Coordinates of C-alpha atoms and ligand atoms in Angstrom, one line a residue:
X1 CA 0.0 0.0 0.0
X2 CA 1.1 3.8 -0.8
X3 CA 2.1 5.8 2.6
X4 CA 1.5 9.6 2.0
X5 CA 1.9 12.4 4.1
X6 CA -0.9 13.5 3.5
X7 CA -4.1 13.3 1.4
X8 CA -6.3 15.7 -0.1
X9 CA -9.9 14.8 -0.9
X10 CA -11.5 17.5 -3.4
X11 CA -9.4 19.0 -6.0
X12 CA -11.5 22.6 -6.2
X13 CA -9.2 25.7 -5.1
X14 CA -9.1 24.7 -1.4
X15 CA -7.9 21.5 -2.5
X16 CA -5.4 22.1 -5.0
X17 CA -3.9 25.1 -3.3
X18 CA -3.4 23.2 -0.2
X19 CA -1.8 20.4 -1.8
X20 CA 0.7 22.3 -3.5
X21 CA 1.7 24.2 -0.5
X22 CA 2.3 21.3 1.0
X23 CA 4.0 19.4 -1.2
X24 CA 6.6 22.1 -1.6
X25 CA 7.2 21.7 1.6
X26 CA 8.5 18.5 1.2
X27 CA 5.4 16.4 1.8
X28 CA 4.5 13.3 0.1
X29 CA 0.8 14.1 -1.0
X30 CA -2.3 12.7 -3.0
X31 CA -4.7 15.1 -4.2
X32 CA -7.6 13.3 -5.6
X33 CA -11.2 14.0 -6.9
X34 CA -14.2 12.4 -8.1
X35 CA -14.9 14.7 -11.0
X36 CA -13.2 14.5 -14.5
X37 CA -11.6 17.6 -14.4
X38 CA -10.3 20.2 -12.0
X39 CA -12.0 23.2 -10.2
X40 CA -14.5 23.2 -12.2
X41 CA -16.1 26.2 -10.1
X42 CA -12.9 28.3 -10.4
X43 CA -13.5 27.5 -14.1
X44 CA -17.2 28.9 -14.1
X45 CA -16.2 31.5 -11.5
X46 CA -16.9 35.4 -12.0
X47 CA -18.4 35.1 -15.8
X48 CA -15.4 32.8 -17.1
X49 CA -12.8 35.5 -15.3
X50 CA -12.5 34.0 -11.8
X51 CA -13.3 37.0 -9.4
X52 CA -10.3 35.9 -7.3
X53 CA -10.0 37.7 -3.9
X54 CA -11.2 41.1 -2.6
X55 CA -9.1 44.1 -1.9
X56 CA -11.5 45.4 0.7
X57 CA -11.3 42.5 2.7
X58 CA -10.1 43.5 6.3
X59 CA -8.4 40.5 7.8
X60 CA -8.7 42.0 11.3
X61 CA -12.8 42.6 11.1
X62 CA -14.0 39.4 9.1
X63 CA -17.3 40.1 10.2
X64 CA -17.6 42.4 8.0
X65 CA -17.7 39.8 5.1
X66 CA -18.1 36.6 6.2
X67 CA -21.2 35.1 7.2
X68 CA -21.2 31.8 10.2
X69 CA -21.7 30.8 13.5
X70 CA -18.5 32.4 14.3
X71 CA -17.5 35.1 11.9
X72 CA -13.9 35.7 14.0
X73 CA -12.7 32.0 13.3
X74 CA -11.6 33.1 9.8
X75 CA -9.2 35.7 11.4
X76 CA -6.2 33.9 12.1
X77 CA -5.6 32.0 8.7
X78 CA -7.3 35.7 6.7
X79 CA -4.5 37.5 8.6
X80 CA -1.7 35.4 7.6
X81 CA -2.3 34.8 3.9
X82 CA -3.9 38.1 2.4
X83 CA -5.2 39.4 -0.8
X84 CA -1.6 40.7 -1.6
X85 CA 0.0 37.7 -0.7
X86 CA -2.4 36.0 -3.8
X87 CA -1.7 38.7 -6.2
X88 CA 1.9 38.3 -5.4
X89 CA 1.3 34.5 -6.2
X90 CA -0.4 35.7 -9.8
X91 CA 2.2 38.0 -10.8
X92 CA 4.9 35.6 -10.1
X93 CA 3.4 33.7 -12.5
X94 CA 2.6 36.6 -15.3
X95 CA -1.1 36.5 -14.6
X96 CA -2.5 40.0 -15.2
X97 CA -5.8 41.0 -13.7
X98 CA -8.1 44.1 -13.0
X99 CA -10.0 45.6 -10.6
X100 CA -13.3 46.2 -11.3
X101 CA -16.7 46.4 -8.5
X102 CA -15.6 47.9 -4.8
X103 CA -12.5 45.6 -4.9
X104 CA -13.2 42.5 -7.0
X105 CA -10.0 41.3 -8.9
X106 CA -10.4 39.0 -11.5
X107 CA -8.1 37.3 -14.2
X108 CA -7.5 39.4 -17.4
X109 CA -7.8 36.4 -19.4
X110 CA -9.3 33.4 -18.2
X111 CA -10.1 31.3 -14.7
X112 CA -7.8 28.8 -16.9
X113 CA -4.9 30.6 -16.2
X114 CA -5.5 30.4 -12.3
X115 CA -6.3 26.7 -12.5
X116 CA -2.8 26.4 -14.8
X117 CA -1.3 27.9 -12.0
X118 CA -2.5 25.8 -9.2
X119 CA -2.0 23.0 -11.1
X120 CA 2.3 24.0 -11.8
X121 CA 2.0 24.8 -8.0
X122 CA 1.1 21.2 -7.4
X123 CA 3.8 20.1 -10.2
X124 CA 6.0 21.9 -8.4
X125 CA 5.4 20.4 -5.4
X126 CA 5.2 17.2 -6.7
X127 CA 1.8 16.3 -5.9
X128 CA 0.7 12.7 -7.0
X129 CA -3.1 13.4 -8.6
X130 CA -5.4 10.7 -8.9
X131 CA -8.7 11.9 -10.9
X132 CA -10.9 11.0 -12.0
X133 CA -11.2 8.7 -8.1
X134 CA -14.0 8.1 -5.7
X135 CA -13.4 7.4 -2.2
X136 CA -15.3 4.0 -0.9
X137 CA -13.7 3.9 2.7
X138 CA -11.6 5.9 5.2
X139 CA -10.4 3.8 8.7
X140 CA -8.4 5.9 11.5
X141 CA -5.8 3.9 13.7
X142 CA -5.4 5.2 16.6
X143 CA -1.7 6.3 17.8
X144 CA -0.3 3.1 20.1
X145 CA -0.5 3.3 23.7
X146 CA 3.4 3.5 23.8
X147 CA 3.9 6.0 21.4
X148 CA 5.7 3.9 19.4
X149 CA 3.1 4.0 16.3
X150 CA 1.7 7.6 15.1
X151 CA -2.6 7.6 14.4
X152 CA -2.9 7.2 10.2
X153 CA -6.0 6.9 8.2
X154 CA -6.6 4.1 5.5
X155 CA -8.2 5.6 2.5
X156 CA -9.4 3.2 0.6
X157 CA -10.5 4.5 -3.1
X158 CA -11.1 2.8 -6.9
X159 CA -7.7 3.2 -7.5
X160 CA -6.8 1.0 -4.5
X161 CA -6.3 1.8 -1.2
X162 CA -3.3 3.9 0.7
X163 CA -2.7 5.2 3.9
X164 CA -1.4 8.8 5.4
X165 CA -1.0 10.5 9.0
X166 CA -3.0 13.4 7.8
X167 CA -6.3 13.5 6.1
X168 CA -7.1 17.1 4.0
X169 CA -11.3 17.4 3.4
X170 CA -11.8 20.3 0.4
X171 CA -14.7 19.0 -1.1
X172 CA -16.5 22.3 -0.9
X173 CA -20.5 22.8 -0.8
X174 CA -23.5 21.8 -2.2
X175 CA -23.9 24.1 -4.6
X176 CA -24.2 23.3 -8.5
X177 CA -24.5 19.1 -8.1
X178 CA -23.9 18.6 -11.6
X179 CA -20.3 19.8 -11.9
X180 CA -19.2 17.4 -9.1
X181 CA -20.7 18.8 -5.6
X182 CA -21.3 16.0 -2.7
X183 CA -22.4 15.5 0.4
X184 CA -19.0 13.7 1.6
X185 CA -16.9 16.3 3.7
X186 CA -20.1 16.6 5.9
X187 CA -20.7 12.7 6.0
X188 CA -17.2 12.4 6.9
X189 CA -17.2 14.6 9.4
X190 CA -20.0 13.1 11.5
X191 CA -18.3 9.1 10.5
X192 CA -15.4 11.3 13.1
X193 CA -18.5 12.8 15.4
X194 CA -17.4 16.5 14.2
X195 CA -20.3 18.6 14.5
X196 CA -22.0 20.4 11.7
X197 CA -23.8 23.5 11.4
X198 CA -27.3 23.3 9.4
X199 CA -26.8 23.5 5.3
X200 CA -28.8 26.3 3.5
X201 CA -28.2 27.9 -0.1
X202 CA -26.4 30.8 -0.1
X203 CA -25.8 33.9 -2.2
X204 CA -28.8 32.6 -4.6
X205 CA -31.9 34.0 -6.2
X206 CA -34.8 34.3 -4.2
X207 CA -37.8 33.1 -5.3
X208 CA -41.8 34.5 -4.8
X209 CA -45.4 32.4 -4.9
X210 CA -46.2 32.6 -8.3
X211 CA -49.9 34.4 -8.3
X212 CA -48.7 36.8 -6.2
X213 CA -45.3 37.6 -8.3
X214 CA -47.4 37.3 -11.8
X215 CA -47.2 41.4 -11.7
X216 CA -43.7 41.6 -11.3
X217 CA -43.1 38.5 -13.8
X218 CA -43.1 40.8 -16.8
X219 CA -40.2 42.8 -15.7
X220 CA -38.1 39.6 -15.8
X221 CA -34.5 40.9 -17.4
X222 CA -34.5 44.1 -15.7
X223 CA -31.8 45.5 -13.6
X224 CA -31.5 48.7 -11.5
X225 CA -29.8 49.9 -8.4
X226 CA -31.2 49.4 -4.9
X227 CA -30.6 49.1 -1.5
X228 CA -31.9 45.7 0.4
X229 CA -32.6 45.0 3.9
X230 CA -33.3 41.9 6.2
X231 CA -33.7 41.3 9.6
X232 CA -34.7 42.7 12.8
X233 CA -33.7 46.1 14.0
X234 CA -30.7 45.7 15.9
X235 CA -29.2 43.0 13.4
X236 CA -30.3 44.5 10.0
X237 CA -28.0 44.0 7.2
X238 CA -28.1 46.2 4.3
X239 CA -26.4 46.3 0.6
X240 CA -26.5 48.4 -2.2
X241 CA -26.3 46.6 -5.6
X242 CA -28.1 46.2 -8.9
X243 CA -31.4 44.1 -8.5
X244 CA -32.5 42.1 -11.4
X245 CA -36.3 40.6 -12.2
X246 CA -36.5 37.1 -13.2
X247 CA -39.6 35.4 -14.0
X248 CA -39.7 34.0 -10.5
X249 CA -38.1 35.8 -8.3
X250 CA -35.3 37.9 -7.8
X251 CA -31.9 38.3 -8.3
X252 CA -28.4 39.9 -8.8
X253 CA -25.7 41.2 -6.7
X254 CA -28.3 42.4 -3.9
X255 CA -30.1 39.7 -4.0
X256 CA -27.8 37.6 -3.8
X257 CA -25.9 38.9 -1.0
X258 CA -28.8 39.6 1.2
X259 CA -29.6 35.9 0.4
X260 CA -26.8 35.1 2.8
X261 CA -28.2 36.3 5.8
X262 CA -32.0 35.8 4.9
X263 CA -33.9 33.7 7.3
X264 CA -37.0 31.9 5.8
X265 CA -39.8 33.6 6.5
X266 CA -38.5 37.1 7.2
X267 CA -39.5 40.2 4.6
X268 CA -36.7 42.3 2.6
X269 CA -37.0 45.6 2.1
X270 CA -36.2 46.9 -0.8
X271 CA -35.4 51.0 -1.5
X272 CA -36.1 51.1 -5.1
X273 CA -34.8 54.6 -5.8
X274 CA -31.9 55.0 -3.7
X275 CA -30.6 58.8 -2.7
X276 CA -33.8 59.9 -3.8
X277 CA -35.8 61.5 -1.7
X278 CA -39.1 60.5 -3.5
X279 CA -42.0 61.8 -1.9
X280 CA -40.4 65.6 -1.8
X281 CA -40.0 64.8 -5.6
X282 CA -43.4 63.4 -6.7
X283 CA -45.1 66.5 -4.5
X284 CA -42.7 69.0 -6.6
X285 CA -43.7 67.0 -10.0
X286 CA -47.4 67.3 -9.0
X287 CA -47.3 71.4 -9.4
X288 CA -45.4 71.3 -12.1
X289 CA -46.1 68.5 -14.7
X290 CA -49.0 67.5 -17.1
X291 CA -47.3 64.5 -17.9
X292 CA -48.6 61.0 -16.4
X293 CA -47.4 60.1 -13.1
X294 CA -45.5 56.5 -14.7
X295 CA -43.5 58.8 -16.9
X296 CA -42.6 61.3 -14.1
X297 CA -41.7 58.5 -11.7
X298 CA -39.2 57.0 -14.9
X299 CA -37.0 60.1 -13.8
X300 CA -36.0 57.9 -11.2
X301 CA -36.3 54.5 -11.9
X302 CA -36.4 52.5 -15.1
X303 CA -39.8 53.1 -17.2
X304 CA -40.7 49.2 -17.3
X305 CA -40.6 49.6 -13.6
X306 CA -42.7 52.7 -13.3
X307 CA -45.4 51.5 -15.6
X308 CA -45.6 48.2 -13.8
X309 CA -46.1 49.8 -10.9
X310 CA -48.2 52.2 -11.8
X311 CA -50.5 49.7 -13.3
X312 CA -51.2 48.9 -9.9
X313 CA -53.6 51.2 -9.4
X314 CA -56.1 53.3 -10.5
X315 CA -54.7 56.5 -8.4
X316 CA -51.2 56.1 -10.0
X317 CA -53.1 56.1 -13.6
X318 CA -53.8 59.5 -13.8
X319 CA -51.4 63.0 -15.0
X320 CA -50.0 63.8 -12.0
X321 CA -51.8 67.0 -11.3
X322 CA -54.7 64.4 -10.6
X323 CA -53.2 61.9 -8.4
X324 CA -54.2 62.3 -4.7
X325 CA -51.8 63.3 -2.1
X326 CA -52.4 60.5 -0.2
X327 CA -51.2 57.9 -3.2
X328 CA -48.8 59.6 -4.0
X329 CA -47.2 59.2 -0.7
X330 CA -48.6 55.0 -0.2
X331 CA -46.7 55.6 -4.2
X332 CA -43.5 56.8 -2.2
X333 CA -43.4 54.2 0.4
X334 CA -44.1 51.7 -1.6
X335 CA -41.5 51.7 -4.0
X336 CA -38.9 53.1 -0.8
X337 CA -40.0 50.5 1.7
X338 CA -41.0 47.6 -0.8
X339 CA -41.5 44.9 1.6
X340 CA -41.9 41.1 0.6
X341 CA -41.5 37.6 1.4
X342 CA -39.7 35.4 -0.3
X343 CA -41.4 32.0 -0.3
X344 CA -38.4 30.3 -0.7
X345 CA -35.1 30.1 -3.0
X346 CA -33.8 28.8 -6.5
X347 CA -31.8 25.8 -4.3
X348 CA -28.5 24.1 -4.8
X349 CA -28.9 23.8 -8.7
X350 CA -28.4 27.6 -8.4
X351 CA -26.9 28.8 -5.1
X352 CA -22.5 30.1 -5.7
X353 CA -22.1 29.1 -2.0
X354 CA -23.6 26.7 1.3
X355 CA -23.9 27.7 4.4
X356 CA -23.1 26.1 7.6
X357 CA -21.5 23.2 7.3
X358 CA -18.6 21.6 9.5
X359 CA -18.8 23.2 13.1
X360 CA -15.9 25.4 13.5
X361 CA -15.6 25.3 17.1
X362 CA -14.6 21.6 16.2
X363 CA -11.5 23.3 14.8
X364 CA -7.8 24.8 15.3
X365 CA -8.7 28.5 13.9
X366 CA -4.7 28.0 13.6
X367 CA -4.6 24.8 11.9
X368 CA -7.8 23.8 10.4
X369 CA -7.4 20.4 12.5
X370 CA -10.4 19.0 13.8
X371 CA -9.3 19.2 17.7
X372 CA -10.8 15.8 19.0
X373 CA -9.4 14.0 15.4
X374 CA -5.5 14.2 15.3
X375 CA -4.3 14.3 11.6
X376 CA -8.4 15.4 10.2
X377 CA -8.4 18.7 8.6
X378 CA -11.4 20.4 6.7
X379 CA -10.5 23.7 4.4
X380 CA -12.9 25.8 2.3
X381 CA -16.5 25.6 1.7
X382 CA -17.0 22.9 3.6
X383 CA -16.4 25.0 6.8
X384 CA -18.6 27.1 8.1
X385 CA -17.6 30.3 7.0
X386 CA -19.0 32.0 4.0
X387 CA -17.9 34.8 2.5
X388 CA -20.0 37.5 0.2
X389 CA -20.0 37.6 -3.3
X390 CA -17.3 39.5 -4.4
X391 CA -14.2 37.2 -4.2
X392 CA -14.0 37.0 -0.4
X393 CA -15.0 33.0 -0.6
X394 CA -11.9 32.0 -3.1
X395 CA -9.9 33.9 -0.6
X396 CA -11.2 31.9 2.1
X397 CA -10.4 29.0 0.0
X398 CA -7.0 30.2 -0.5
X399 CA -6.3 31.3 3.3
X400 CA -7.2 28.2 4.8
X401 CA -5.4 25.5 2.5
X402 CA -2.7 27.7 3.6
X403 CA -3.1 27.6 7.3
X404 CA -3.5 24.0 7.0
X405 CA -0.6 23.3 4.6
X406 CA 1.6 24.9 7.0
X407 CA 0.6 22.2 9.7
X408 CA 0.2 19.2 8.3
Ligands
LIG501 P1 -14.7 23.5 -4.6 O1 -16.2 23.3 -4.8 O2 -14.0 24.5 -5.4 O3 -14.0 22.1 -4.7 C1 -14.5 20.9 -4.2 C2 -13.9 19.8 -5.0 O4 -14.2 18.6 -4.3 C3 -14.5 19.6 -6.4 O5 -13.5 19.5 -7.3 C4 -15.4 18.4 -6.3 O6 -15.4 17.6 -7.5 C5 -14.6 17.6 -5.2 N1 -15.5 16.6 -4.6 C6 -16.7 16.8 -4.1 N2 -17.2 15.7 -3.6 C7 -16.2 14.7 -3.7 C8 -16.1 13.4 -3.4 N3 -17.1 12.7 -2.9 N4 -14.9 12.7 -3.7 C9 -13.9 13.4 -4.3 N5 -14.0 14.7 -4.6 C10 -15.1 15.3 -4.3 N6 -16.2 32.6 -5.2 C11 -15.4 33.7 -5.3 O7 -14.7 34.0 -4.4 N7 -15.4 34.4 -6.5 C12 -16.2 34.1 -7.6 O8 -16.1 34.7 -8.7 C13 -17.1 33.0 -7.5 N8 -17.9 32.6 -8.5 C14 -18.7 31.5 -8.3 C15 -19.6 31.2 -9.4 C16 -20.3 30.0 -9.3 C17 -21.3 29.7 -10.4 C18 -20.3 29.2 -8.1 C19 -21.1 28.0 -8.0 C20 -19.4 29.6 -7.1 C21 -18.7 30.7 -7.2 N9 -17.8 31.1 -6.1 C22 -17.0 32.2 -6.3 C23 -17.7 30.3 -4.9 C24 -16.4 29.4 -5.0 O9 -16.4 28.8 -6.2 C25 -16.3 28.4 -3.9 O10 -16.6 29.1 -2.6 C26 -15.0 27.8 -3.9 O11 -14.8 27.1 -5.1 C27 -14.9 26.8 -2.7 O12 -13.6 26.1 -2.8 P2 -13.5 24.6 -2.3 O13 -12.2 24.2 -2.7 O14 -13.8 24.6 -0.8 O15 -14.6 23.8 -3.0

């Protein structure tokens, strides 16, 4: 049988970043992975262009942009391998990139290149790759009594079975099953009674009972700038992004951030003319305009919008000399304070990211090593820690295949 150093299950970014660090450490490692080819999520990443890590992200405040139980757990390994420490990484290897959306970098070219690059890191570390390879069985022996024998897992796999002192789990979410996503990091965590944190889609479209959205259906393809709330006063969290219509739901940027942290059940509010102060303008607009109150209100947000909405009612179709005062201002607070529930979400199929997942107070915020498990480390998605959209989960990835490669 093979003896490794260590093995790597789950060849995504986590995965192959950890097992190239390590290797050029001098460790013997196996990196292997189910799927037929490699990171295929770095490969679909950020529209083709892999949206690689986030300048903004603030090592020492990982609240700010990472969503879990316990938000601080990321500091450690965020602290020691930063945003500059990966672009250092990229240029060494004459990858240019761009910045382009409050601090998203992405690859000039192609998420290829970055997978090229991980994949020479793992050359040069002299990673042994086994892939396409499924895992059917992984045995611990416990350390002897005297000391004499260190603890080493058995993984047995398709390709036969081998054995290591350290066991690597980077086999990320559940997001987007059919490029390779599985359950296995969080049924292998509780084979080793590590504790998991409840699984939910994350930064995904939101979806809306369909009698009650058929208004809203027809604006499907549109996009405009708003701001987006959820949750109760003292814990609201807010973003401003675009917003786009789909036929069921909603999406984009601000929906799919807020997605992170909303709880099923809850309303968003949504501020559909943001830095407007629209009541002040519809009141001016009523003294001064003949024209219909849905093309006044396309001043200030797209004229799709303001004709579906003003379809609503009978009030809203009239010049705007005519309309009421009191709807203009339900007009106002509507489409400032547009509250709704979603009924649910567009699921896994959909989803960039899961949260929860494997327990981090199970683990070395140090090491990534599971603290009642010698030699069991998880690293990326798996983990509960989520990062927003915007390049802060890749360099989550990134940061904790370090931490880990450095203690294995
Ligand atoms: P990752 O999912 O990358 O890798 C897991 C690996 O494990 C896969 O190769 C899989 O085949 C393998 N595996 C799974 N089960 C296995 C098993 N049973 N046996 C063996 N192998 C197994 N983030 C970001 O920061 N910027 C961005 O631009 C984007 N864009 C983006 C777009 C889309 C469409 C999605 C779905 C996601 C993103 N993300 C993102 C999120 C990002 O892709 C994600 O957080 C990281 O890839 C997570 O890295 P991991 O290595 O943990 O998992």
């Amino acid at each position: 049988m093979e003896i490794f150093d260590a093995v790597v299950i789950g060849a995504g970014a986590a995965g192959l970043f950890c097992a190239g660090q390590a290797g050029q450490r001098g460790l013997r490692v196996l990196l292997l992975d189910h799927a037929d080819k490699v990171a295929e999520k770095i490969r679909i990443s950020g529209g083709g262009r892999c949206n690689f890590t986030n300048r903004d992200l603030d090592p020492r405040a990982p609240h700010k942009h990472f969503v879990g139980q316990n938000p601080q757990f990321c500091r450690s390994a965020l602290s020691r391998y930063t945003p500059q420490d990966f672009i250092a990484l990229l240029e060494r290897h004459g990858i240019a990139w761009h910045e382009k959306h409050k601090g998203q970098l992405f690859a000039d070219r192609s998420a290829e290149d970055i997978i090229a690059m991980l994949l020479a890191e793992c050359a040069a570390g002299g990673v042994t790759h086994w892939q396409p390879c499924s895992v059917k069985n992984i045995v611990f022996s416990a350390p002897s009594a005297d000391g004499t024998c260190a603890g080493s897992y058995k993984i047995d796999t398709d390709r036969g079975a081998v054995r290591a002192r350290s066991l690597v789990v980077a086999t990320g979410g559940l997001s987007i099953p059919k490029i390779g996503a599985t359950d296995f990091g969080y049924r292998l965590a509780q084979q080793f009674g590590v504790p998991l944190i409840e699984r939910r889609p994350g930064l995904v479209p939101l979806t809306f009972d369909g009698a009650a959205w058929a208004p809203y259906a027809q604006l499907a393809g549109l996009a405009l700038p708003v701001e987006i709330s959820t949750g109760a006063k003292k814990e609201r969290t807010t973003f401003q992004e675009d917003l786009l219509f789909t036929h069921r739901g909603l999406s984009g940027p601000a929906v799919l951030q807020i997605s992170s942290y909303w709880e099923p059940g809850a309303p968003l509010s949504i501020h559909l003319a943001p830095g407007v102060d629209l009541l002040a303008a519809l009141a001016d607009a009523k003294l001064r305009s003949r024209k219909l109150l849905a093309n006044v209100l396309a001043q200030w947000v797209p004229s799709r919008l303001a004709d579906a909405w003003a379809a609503q009612s009978s009030d809203w179709q009239r010049p705007m000399a005519e309309v009421p005062d009191k709807a203009l201002v339900r007009l106002a607070e509507r489409l400032t304070r547009w509250e709704l529930v979603p009924t649910g979400s567009e699921g896994y199929k959909k989803a960039e990211v899961t949260l929860g997942g494997v327990d981090t107070r199970a683990l070395s915020q140090q090491t990534m090593e599971c603290k009642a498990q010698p030699g069991l480390y998880f690293i990326g998605e798996v983990v509960d820690v989520t990062g927003w959209l915007g390049g802060y989960n890749f360099q989550w990835a990134w940061a904790s295949a370090v931490a880990c490669a450095q203690a294995l």
